[in-house]
């Protein structure tokens, strides 16, 4: 619904009729929101919203247990569709016409069209959404930091060139499809190499010792743990660097690396890393580990870290689009990651685990009031 359009009016009976997965409405006061498309990505699970469909959710928005942030409230405005007709004084002919138009719009687009409710004002926003954003954001200067952390529910076009644009998008299943065969092969290679009993640590000293084949699972797990630390550092110090307001190029790089994800956190085509770009970083870690340790040991650490990376990317995708069971580990991670996006952008850098947020004092409080 465009901000310039007059509000549509709906009766209490009409609102009450929209209480299913296919059509779910909620109210805050007299304001009505169609949150059908948000059900499956709600951090608290779709059942939490469905149980309150047709009702005023102002109390739940204020908390406890959780007081929703300003970004969360701004996000909700994208689903605004009209007002509650409390006194029945609205012009019935006009109201009926508007309702029919709304119903036709819903049939055409379907409940999965999440971006249909986007409230980005194309005429007043700081960037022109009708053009590729990559070369615009650098001009935002000191306004960039605030703008990029005000999320919207709409797709982003980064480049005008079709090939460059396509190279920034990846389906989630491409990550395991590309990297898991390599994980299996290198795991077999490492185990069979270690089984030859020729791999020794500190081989040139009097303290050398044999790296036995049965130690491979432990080394593999160590590689996974090392990855979680790398994941934390990359997310905190690279993806969440504060680009200088006067530096066009650093702002642009930040937006391409991670800023676009915070601006449009539910753009499903950009929730995992394109394998071509990831291969540069992955190849660098391979060279580093195989130079620092005996080859079989270095590759064993590497393959554990590579598996950890695959798990990380899959978890990240699931935290945005999955519906984990309440009280499960992934349920708490999803709520934690949503807080990072909407409220605590300078904390909560762990994604697959919150382990490293503890020693580095970047843990997000369990409750935010």
Coordinates of C-alpha atoms in Angstrom, one line a residue:
X1 CA 0.0 0.0 0.0
X2 CA 1.5 3.3 -1.1
X3 CA 1.9 6.0 1.6
X4 CA 0.0 8.4 -0.6
X5 CA -3.1 6.2 -0.9
X6 CA -6.0 6.7 1.4
X7 CA -6.4 3.9 4.0
X8 CA -8.7 1.0 3.3
X9 CA -11.3 0.1 6.0
X10 CA -12.2 -3.4 7.2
X11 CA -14.8 -4.6 9.6
X12 CA -13.9 -6.6 12.8
X13 CA -15.6 -9.6 11.1
X14 CA -13.4 -9.4 8.1
X15 CA -10.3 -9.2 10.2
X16 CA -11.4 -12.2 12.2
X17 CA -11.8 -14.2 9.0
X18 CA -8.1 -13.9 8.3
X19 CA -6.6 -16.3 10.8
X20 CA -5.0 -19.1 8.8
X21 CA -1.6 -19.8 7.3
X22 CA -3.0 -18.7 3.9
X23 CA -4.2 -15.4 5.2
X24 CA -3.2 -14.0 8.6
X25 CA -4.0 -10.5 9.8
X26 CA -3.1 -8.8 13.1
X27 CA -3.9 -5.4 14.6
X28 CA -2.1 -2.7 16.6
X29 CA -4.9 -0.5 17.8
X30 CA -6.9 0.2 14.6
X31 CA -4.0 -0.5 12.2
X32 CA -4.3 -3.8 10.3
X33 CA -1.4 -5.8 9.0
X34 CA -1.3 -8.8 6.6
X35 CA 1.6 -10.8 8.0
X36 CA 0.9 -13.9 5.9
X37 CA 4.3 -13.8 4.2
X38 CA 6.1 -13.2 7.5
X39 CA 4.8 -16.3 9.2
X40 CA 7.5 -18.7 8.1
X41 CA 10.3 -16.3 8.9
X42 CA 9.1 -15.0 12.2
X43 CA 11.8 -15.8 14.8
X44 CA 9.2 -17.0 17.4
X45 CA 7.6 -19.4 14.9
X46 CA 4.4 -19.1 12.9
X47 CA 2.2 -20.6 15.7
X48 CA 3.0 -17.6 17.9
X49 CA 1.5 -15.2 15.3
X50 CA -1.4 -17.5 14.3
X51 CA -2.5 -17.7 17.9
X52 CA -2.9 -13.9 17.9
X53 CA -4.4 -13.5 14.5
X54 CA -7.3 -11.1 14.3
X55 CA -6.2 -9.6 17.7
X56 CA -4.5 -6.5 18.9
X57 CA -0.8 -7.3 19.5
X58 CA 0.4 -4.1 21.1
X59 CA 1.0 -5.8 24.4
X60 CA 3.1 -8.5 22.8
X61 CA 5.1 -5.8 20.9
X62 CA 5.9 -4.0 24.1
X63 CA 6.8 -7.2 26.1
X64 CA 7.7 -9.0 28.2
X65 CA 9.3 -11.2 27.4
X66 CA 10.7 -9.2 24.5
X67 CA 10.2 -5.5 23.7
X68 CA 10.4 -5.2 19.9
X69 CA 13.0 -2.8 18.6
X70 CA 12.3 0.2 16.4
X71 CA 13.7 -1.7 13.4
X72 CA 11.2 -4.5 14.1
X73 CA 8.3 -2.0 14.3
X74 CA 9.5 -0.3 11.1
X75 CA 9.7 -3.7 9.4
X76 CA 6.1 -4.4 10.4
X77 CA 4.9 -1.3 8.6
X78 CA 5.7 -3.0 5.4
X79 CA 2.7 -5.3 6.0
X80 CA 0.2 -2.5 6.7
X81 CA -3.0 -2.8 4.6
X82 CA -5.6 -0.5 6.2
X83 CA -7.6 0.5 9.2
X84 CA -10.3 -1.1 11.4
X85 CA -13.7 0.4 10.7
X86 CA -14.8 0.8 14.4
X87 CA -17.8 3.0 13.9
X88 CA -19.2 1.8 10.5
X89 CA -19.2 5.3 9.1
X90 CA -17.0 4.7 6.1
X91 CA -18.6 5.0 2.8
X92 CA -19.8 1.4 2.1
X93 CA -19.6 1.6 -1.7
X94 CA -16.0 2.9 -1.6
X95 CA -15.1 0.4 1.1
X96 CA -16.5 -2.6 -0.9
X97 CA -14.6 -1.5 -4.0
X98 CA -11.4 -1.2 -2.1
X99 CA -11.9 -4.6 -0.5
X100 CA -12.6 -6.2 -3.8
X101 CA -9.4 -4.7 -5.1
X102 CA -7.4 -6.0 -2.1
X103 CA -8.9 -9.5 -2.6
X104 CA -8.0 -9.5 -6.3
X105 CA -4.5 -8.3 -5.4
X106 CA -4.1 -11.2 -2.9
X107 CA -5.3 -13.8 -5.4
X108 CA -2.8 -12.5 -8.1
X109 CA 0.3 -12.5 -5.9
X110 CA -0.4 -15.2 -3.4
X111 CA 0.6 -15.4 0.3
X112 CA 4.2 -16.2 -0.6
X113 CA 4.8 -12.8 -2.2
X114 CA 6.5 -11.3 0.9
X115 CA 7.7 -8.2 -0.9
X116 CA 4.3 -7.1 -2.0
X117 CA 3.9 -5.0 1.1
X118 CA 7.2 -3.1 0.8
X119 CA 6.9 0.5 2.1
X120 CA 10.0 1.9 0.5
X121 CA 9.1 5.2 -0.9
X122 CA 10.8 5.3 -4.3
X123 CA 10.6 9.1 -4.4
X124 CA 12.0 10.0 -1.0
X125 CA 14.5 7.1 -0.1
X126 CA 18.2 8.0 0.0
X127 CA 18.8 5.7 -3.0
X128 CA 16.9 5.1 -6.2
X129 CA 15.6 1.6 -5.9
X130 CA 14.7 1.6 -9.6
X131 CA 18.5 1.5 -10.4
X132 CA 21.3 -0.9 -9.3
X133 CA 22.4 0.0 -5.7
X134 CA 26.1 -1.0 -5.8
X135 CA 27.3 2.3 -7.2
X136 CA 24.8 4.5 -5.3
X137 CA 25.5 3.6 -1.6
X138 CA 29.0 5.1 -1.6
X139 CA 27.5 8.5 -2.0
X140 CA 25.4 8.2 1.3
X141 CA 28.4 9.2 3.4
X142 CA 27.6 9.5 7.1
X143 CA 24.0 8.5 6.4
X144 CA 25.0 5.0 5.2
X145 CA 25.4 3.5 8.6
X146 CA 21.8 4.3 9.7
X147 CA 20.3 3.6 6.3
X148 CA 21.9 0.1 5.9
X149 CA 20.6 -1.0 9.3
X150 CA 17.0 -0.1 8.6
X151 CA 16.0 -3.4 6.9
X152 CA 13.4 -3.7 4.2
X153 CA 11.6 -6.8 2.9
X154 CA 12.2 -6.5 -0.9
X155 CA 14.9 -7.8 -3.3
X156 CA 18.0 -5.8 -4.1
X157 CA 19.5 -5.2 -7.5
X158 CA 23.2 -4.7 -7.1
X159 CA 24.4 -4.4 -10.7
X160 CA 23.0 -3.5 -14.1
X161 CA 25.1 -6.1 -15.9
X162 CA 23.2 -9.4 -16.0
X163 CA 26.3 -11.6 -15.5
X164 CA 27.6 -9.6 -12.6
X165 CA 24.2 -9.6 -10.9
X166 CA 23.8 -13.3 -11.4
X167 CA 27.3 -14.0 -9.9
X168 CA 26.1 -12.5 -6.6
X169 CA 23.2 -14.9 -6.2
X170 CA 23.4 -18.5 -5.1
X171 CA 20.8 -21.1 -4.2
X172 CA 21.4 -22.6 -0.8
X173 CA 21.9 -26.2 -2.1
X174 CA 24.8 -25.1 -4.3
X175 CA 27.0 -24.9 -1.2
X176 CA 26.8 -28.5 -0.1
X177 CA 26.7 -29.6 -3.8
X178 CA 30.0 -28.0 -4.5
X179 CA 31.9 -28.5 -1.2
X180 CA 30.7 -31.7 0.3
X181 CA 32.2 -34.0 -2.4
X182 CA 35.5 -32.3 -1.6
X183 CA 35.0 -32.9 2.1
X184 CA 34.4 -36.6 1.5
X185 CA 37.4 -37.0 -0.8
X186 CA 39.8 -35.1 1.4
X187 CA 38.6 -37.0 4.5
X188 CA 39.4 -40.3 2.7
X189 CA 42.7 -38.9 1.5
X190 CA 43.7 -37.8 5.0
X191 CA 42.8 -41.0 6.7
X192 CA 44.6 -43.2 4.2
X193 CA 47.6 -41.0 4.3
X194 CA 47.8 -41.0 8.1
X195 CA 47.4 -44.8 8.0
X196 CA 50.8 -45.0 6.2
X197 CA 52.3 -43.8 9.6
X198 CA 54.7 -41.4 7.9
X199 CA 53.2 -38.2 9.2
X200 CA 55.1 -36.8 12.2
X201 CA 54.6 -33.5 14.0
X202 CA 57.9 -31.6 14.9
X203 CA 59.7 -34.1 12.7
X204 CA 63.0 -32.2 12.8
X205 CA 63.2 -32.1 16.6
X206 CA 63.8 -34.6 19.4
X207 CA 60.1 -34.2 20.4
X208 CA 58.6 -35.5 17.2
X209 CA 55.7 -37.9 17.4
X210 CA 53.5 -39.9 15.1
X211 CA 50.1 -38.6 14.0
X212 CA 48.1 -41.8 14.1
X213 CA 45.2 -42.4 11.7
X214 CA 42.8 -42.8 14.6
X215 CA 43.5 -39.1 15.6
X216 CA 41.8 -38.0 12.3
X217 CA 38.3 -37.5 13.9
X218 CA 39.8 -35.4 16.6
X219 CA 41.8 -33.3 14.2
X220 CA 38.7 -32.9 12.0
X221 CA 36.7 -31.6 15.0
X222 CA 39.6 -29.2 15.8
X223 CA 39.3 -27.8 12.3
X224 CA 35.6 -27.3 12.8
X225 CA 36.2 -25.4 16.1
X226 CA 38.9 -23.3 14.4
X227 CA 36.3 -22.4 11.7
X228 CA 33.9 -21.1 14.3
X229 CA 36.6 -18.7 15.5
X230 CA 37.3 -17.6 11.9
X231 CA 33.5 -17.2 11.3
X232 CA 33.3 -14.9 14.3
X233 CA 36.3 -12.8 13.3
X234 CA 35.2 -12.4 9.7
X235 CA 31.7 -11.4 10.7
X236 CA 32.9 -9.0 13.4
X237 CA 36.0 -7.4 11.9
X238 CA 35.3 -7.6 8.1
X239 CA 31.6 -7.7 7.6
X240 CA 30.9 -5.2 10.4
X241 CA 33.7 -2.8 9.9
X242 CA 32.6 0.8 10.0
X243 CA 33.6 2.3 6.7
X244 CA 34.7 5.9 6.9
X245 CA 31.9 8.2 5.9
X246 CA 34.1 10.0 3.4
X247 CA 35.4 6.9 1.6
X248 CA 33.1 6.0 -1.3
X249 CA 35.0 2.8 -2.1
X250 CA 35.0 1.3 1.4
X251 CA 31.3 2.0 1.8
X252 CA 30.7 0.2 -1.5
X253 CA 32.8 -2.7 -0.6
X254 CA 31.1 -3.0 2.8
X255 CA 27.7 -3.0 1.1
X256 CA 28.7 -5.7 -1.4
X257 CA 30.2 -7.9 1.3
X258 CA 27.5 -7.7 4.0
X259 CA 25.6 -4.4 4.0
X260 CA 23.2 -5.6 1.4
X261 CA 22.3 -8.6 3.6
X262 CA 21.5 -6.3 6.5
X263 CA 19.4 -4.0 4.3
X264 CA 17.4 -6.9 2.8
X265 CA 17.9 -9.8 5.3
X266 CA 15.3 -12.1 3.6
X267 CA 16.7 -11.9 0.1
X268 CA 16.9 -15.7 -0.2
X269 CA 19.3 -15.6 -3.2
X270 CA 22.0 -13.9 -1.1
X271 CA 22.1 -15.8 2.1
X272 CA 25.0 -18.1 1.3
X273 CA 28.3 -17.4 -0.4
X274 CA 28.7 -18.0 -4.1
X275 CA 31.2 -20.9 -4.5
X276 CA 33.4 -18.9 -6.9
X277 CA 34.0 -16.1 -4.4
X278 CA 34.3 -18.5 -1.5
X279 CA 36.9 -20.5 -3.2
X280 CA 39.4 -17.6 -3.0
X281 CA 39.2 -17.5 0.8
X282 CA 39.0 -21.3 1.1
X283 CA 42.0 -21.8 -1.1
X284 CA 44.0 -19.3 1.0
X285 CA 43.3 -21.2 4.2
X286 CA 44.3 -24.5 2.4
X287 CA 47.7 -23.0 1.4
X288 CA 48.2 -21.6 4.9
X289 CA 47.5 -24.8 6.8
X290 CA 49.5 -27.1 4.5
X291 CA 52.5 -24.7 4.8
X292 CA 52.2 -24.5 8.6
X293 CA 51.8 -28.2 9.3
X294 CA 52.8 -31.5 7.7
X295 CA 50.6 -32.0 4.7
X296 CA 48.3 -34.7 6.0
X297 CA 47.8 -32.9 9.3
X298 CA 47.2 -29.5 7.6
X299 CA 44.7 -31.0 5.2
X300 CA 42.9 -32.8 8.1
X301 CA 42.5 -29.5 9.8
X302 CA 41.4 -27.8 6.6
X303 CA 38.8 -30.4 5.7
X304 CA 37.3 -30.1 9.2
X305 CA 37.2 -26.3 8.8
X306 CA 35.6 -26.7 5.3
X307 CA 32.9 -28.9 6.7
X308 CA 32.4 -26.3 9.5
X309 CA 31.9 -23.6 6.8
X310 CA 29.3 -25.7 5.0
X311 CA 27.4 -26.2 8.3
X312 CA 27.7 -22.4 9.0
X313 CA 26.2 -21.5 5.6
X314 CA 23.4 -24.0 5.9
X315 CA 22.6 -22.8 9.5
X316 CA 22.6 -19.2 8.4
X317 CA 20.1 -19.9 5.6
X318 CA 17.9 -21.9 8.0
X319 CA 18.0 -19.1 10.6
X320 CA 16.4 -16.8 8.1
X321 CA 14.0 -19.2 6.4
X322 CA 13.5 -22.2 8.7
X323 CA 11.0 -22.8 11.4
X324 CA 12.9 -24.6 14.2
X325 CA 11.0 -26.3 17.0
X326 CA 10.5 -24.2 20.1
X327 CA 13.1 -24.6 22.8
X328 CA 15.6 -26.3 20.4
X329 CA 19.1 -25.1 19.8
X330 CA 18.3 -23.7 16.4
X331 CA 15.2 -21.9 17.8
X332 CA 17.4 -20.0 20.2
X333 CA 20.0 -19.3 17.5
X334 CA 17.3 -17.9 15.2
X335 CA 16.0 -15.5 17.9
X336 CA 19.6 -14.5 18.6
X337 CA 20.4 -13.8 15.0
X338 CA 17.2 -11.8 14.4
X339 CA 18.2 -9.6 17.4
X340 CA 21.6 -9.1 15.6
X341 CA 19.8 -7.9 12.5
X342 CA 17.1 -5.7 14.0
X343 CA 18.5 -4.5 17.3
X344 CA 22.1 -5.3 18.1
X345 CA 24.2 -4.9 15.0
X346 CA 27.3 -4.3 17.1
X347 CA 27.0 -7.6 19.0
X348 CA 26.0 -11.2 18.4
X349 CA 28.6 -12.0 15.8
X350 CA 28.3 -15.8 16.3
X351 CA 26.0 -17.5 13.8
X352 CA 26.5 -21.2 14.0
X353 CA 27.4 -20.9 17.7
X354 CA 27.5 -18.1 20.3
X355 CA 30.7 -19.6 21.8
X356 CA 33.1 -16.7 20.9
X357 CA 30.7 -14.0 21.8
X358 CA 31.3 -14.9 25.5
X359 CA 35.1 -14.3 25.8
X360 CA 35.0 -11.2 23.5
X361 CA 32.1 -9.7 25.4
X362 CA 29.8 -9.3 22.4
X363 CA 27.0 -11.5 23.7
X364 CA 23.4 -10.2 23.1
X365 CA 21.4 -10.2 26.3
X366 CA 18.7 -12.8 26.5
X367 CA 16.0 -10.3 27.0
X368 CA 15.8 -6.7 25.7
X369 CA 13.3 -4.4 27.3

